[in-house]
Short mmCIF file of C-alpha atoms in Angstrom, two decimals:
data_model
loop_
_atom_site.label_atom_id
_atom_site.label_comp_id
_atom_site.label_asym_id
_atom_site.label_seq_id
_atom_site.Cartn_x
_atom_site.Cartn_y
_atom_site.Cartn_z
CA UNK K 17 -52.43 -40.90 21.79
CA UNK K 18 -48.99 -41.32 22.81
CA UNK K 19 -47.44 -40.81 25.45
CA UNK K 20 -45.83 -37.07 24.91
CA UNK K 21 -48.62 -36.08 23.54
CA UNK K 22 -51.23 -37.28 26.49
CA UNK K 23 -48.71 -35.89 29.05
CA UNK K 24 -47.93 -32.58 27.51
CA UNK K 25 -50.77 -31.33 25.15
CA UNK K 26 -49.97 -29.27 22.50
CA UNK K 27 -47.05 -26.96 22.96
CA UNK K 28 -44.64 -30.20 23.43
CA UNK K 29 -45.59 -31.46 20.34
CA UNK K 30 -44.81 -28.41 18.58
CA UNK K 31 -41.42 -27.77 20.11
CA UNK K 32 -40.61 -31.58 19.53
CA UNK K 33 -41.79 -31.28 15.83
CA UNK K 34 -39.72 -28.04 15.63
CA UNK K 35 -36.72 -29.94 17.11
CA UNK K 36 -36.68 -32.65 14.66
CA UNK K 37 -37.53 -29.95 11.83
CA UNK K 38 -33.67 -28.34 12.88
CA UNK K 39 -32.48 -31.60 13.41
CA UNK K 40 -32.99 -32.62 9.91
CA UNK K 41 -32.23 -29.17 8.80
CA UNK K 42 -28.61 -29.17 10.09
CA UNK K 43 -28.13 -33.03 8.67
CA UNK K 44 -28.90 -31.65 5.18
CA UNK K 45 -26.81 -28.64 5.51
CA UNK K 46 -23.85 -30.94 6.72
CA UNK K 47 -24.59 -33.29 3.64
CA UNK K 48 -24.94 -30.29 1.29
CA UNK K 49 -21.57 -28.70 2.47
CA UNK K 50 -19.47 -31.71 2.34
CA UNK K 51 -20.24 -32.65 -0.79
CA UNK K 52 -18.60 -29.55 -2.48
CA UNK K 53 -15.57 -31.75 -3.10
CA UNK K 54 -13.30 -28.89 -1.06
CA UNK K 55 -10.94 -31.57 0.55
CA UNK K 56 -9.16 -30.22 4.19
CA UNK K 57 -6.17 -28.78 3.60
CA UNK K 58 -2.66 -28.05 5.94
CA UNK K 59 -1.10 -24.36 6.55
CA UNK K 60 0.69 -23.43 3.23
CA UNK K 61 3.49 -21.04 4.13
CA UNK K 62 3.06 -18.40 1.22
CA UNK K 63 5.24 -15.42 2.37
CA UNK K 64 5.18 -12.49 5.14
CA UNK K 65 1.77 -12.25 7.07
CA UNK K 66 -0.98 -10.27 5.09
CA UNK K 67 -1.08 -6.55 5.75
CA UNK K 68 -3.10 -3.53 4.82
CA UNK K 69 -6.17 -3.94 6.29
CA UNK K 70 -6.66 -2.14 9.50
CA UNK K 71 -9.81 -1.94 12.11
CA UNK K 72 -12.15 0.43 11.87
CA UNK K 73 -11.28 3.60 13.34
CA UNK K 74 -7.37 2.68 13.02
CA UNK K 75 -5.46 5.15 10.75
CA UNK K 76 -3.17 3.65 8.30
CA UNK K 77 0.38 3.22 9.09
CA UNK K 78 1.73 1.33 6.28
CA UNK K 79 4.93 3.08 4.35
CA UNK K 80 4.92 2.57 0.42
CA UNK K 81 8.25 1.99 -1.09
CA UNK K 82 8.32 1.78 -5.14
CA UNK K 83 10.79 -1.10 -6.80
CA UNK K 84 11.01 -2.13 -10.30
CA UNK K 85 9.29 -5.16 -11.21
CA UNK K 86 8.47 -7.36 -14.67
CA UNK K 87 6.35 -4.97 -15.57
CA UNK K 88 7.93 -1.55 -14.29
CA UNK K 89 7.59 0.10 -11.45
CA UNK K 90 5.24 -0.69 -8.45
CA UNK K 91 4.36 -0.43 -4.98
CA UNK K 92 5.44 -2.14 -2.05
CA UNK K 93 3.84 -1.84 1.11
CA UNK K 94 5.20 -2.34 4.74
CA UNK K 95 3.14 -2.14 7.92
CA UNK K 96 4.87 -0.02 10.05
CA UNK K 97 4.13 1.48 13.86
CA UNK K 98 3.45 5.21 12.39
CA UNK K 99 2.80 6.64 9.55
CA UNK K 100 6.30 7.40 7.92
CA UNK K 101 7.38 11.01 6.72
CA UNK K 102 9.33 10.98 3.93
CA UNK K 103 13.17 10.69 5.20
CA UNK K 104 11.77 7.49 6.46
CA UNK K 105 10.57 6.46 3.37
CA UNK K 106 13.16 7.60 1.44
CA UNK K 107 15.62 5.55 4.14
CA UNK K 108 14.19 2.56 3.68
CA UNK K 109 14.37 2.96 0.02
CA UNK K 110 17.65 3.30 0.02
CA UNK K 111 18.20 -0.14 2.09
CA UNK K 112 16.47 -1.79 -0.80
CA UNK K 113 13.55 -4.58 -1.15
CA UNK K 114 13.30 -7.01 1.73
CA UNK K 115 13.51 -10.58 0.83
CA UNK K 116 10.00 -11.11 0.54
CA UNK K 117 9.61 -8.30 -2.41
CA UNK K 118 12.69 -9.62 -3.44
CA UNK K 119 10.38 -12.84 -3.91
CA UNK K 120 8.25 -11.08 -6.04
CA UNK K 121 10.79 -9.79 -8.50
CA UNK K 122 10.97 -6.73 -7.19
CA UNK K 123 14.72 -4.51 -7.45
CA UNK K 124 15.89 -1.18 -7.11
CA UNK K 125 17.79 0.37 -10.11
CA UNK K 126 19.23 3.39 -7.71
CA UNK K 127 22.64 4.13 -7.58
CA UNK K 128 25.09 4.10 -4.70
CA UNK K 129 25.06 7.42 -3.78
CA UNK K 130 28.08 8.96 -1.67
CA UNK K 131 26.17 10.26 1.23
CA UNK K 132 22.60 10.20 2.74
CA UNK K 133 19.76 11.51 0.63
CA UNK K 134 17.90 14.15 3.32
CA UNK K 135 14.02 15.12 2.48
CA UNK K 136 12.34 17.99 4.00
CA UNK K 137 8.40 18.67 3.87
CA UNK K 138 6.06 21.67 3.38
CA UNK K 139 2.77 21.95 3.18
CA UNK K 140 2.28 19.37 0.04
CA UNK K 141 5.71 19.54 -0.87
CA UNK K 142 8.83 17.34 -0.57
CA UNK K 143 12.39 18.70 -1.33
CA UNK K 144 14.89 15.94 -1.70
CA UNK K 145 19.13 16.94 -1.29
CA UNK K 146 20.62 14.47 -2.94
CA UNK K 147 24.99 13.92 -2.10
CA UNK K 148 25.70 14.17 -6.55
CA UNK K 149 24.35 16.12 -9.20
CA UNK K 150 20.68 15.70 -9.38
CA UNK K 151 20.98 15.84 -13.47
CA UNK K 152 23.05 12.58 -13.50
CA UNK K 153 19.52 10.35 -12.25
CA UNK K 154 17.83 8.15 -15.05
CA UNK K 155 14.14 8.75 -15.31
CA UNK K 156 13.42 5.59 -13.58
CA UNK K 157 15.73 6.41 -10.39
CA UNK K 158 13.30 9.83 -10.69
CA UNK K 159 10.36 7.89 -10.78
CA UNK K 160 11.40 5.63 -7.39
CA UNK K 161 12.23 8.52 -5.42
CA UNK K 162 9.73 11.10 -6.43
CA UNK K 163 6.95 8.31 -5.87
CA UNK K 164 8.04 6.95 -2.31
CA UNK K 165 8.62 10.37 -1.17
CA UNK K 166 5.03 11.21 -2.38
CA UNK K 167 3.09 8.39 -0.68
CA UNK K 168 4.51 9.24 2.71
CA UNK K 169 2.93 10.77 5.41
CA UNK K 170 3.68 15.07 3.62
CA UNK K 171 1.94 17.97 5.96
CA UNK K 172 -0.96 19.53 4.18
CA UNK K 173 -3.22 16.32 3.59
CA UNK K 174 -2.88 16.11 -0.17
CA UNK K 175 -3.24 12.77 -2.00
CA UNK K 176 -0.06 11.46 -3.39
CA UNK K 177 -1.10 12.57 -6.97
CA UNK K 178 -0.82 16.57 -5.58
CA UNK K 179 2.10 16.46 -3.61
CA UNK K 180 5.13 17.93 -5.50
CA UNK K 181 8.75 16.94 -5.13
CA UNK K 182 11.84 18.46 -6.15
CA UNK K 183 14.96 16.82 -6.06
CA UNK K 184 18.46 19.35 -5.86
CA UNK K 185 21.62 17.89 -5.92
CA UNK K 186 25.24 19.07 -7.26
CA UNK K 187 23.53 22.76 -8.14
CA UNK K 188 21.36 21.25 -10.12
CA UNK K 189 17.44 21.32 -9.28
CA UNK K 190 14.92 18.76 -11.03
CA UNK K 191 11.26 19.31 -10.68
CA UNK K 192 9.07 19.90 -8.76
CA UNK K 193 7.87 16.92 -9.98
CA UNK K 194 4.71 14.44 -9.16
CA UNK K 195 3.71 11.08 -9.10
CA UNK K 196 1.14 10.06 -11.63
CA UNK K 197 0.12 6.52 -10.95
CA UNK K 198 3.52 4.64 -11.15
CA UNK K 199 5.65 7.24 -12.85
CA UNK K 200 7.18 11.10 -12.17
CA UNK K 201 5.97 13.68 -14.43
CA UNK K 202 7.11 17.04 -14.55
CA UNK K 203 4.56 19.67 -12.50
CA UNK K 204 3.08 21.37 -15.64
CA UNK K 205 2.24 25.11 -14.97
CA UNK K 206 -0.85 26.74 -16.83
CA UNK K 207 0.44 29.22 -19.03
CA UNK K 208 -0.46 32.70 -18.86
CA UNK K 209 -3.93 34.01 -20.56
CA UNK K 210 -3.61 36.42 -23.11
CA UNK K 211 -5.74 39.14 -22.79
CA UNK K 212 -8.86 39.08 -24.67
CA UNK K 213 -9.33 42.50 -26.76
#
């Protein structure tokens, strides 16, 4: 008998024989995990700070700007304090993509226009008053605006894909139109039934 074992009786010998059990446990983890071949690495500076993901509970406040990338047009999102309405939105639209979408290719192909664009909300409806006639806008200037407006914060709690804008401008009125995706398509309205005889 050794000593431990003449001293303590049983239960010591168990909790020693559990101890060296872990011990030998954690020395093959350690073993196991540095052998992966992932060598330590420094801080890589890759851009702005990730963003998107909020707590649980937290509602999202993130605004979501559309620019014109490689590949057309695409989403750029920006945490923000509160949810944005569209005038915000459309604001910082109009100040173009910060340096860090800039990094990503990202450009705006809207013209200067001669005044402030104003937006104005409904239930599930944006009306944009544009400073020019609202006929002179290529269909990609269309699909920038109409977009950002839609993904703002619109009364009425529709998804983006249900909110209709209409853009005025000049005495000219486009739309309403909504955002499908990444593009502006024209609201289509069911035609009338003809009556069944």
């Amino acid at each position: 008998m050794n000593a431990l074992t003449s001293r303590f009786g049983g239960p010591a010998r168990r909790l020693a024989a559990a101890c060296l059990a872990g011990g030998l446990l954690t020395g093959a983890l350690a073993v196991a995990l540095t052998g992966c071949g992932i060598a330590p690495t420094d801080v890589i500076d890759a851009g702005e700070p990730a963003s998107g993901v909020k707590a649980p509970g937290q509602p999202a406040a993130d605004v979501q700007l559309f620019f014109y990338g490689p590949n057309g047009l695409r989403s750029a999102t920006r945490p923000a304090k509160a949810p944005a309405d569209p005038q915000s939105a459309i604001d910082l639209l109009m100040d173009g993509p910060n340096h860090a979408e800039r990094q990503r290719g990202l450009s705006s192909v809207l013209p200067k226009f001669p005044g402030r664009l104003l937006a104005t909300t409904g239930r599930g409806t944006v009306h944009l008053t544009l400073p020019m006639n609202a006929k002179l806008l290529d269909s990609a200037s269309l699909n920038q605006l109409v977009c950002t407006a839609a993904n703002a914060r619109v009364p009425g709690d529709k998804p983006p894909g249900k909110v209709t804008v209409t853009i005025v401008g000049g005495g000219v009125r486009v739309g309403p139109m909504v955002c499908g995706g990444n593009n502006a398509f024209p609201v289509v309205q069911p035609s009338p039934e003809a009556p069944v005889r």
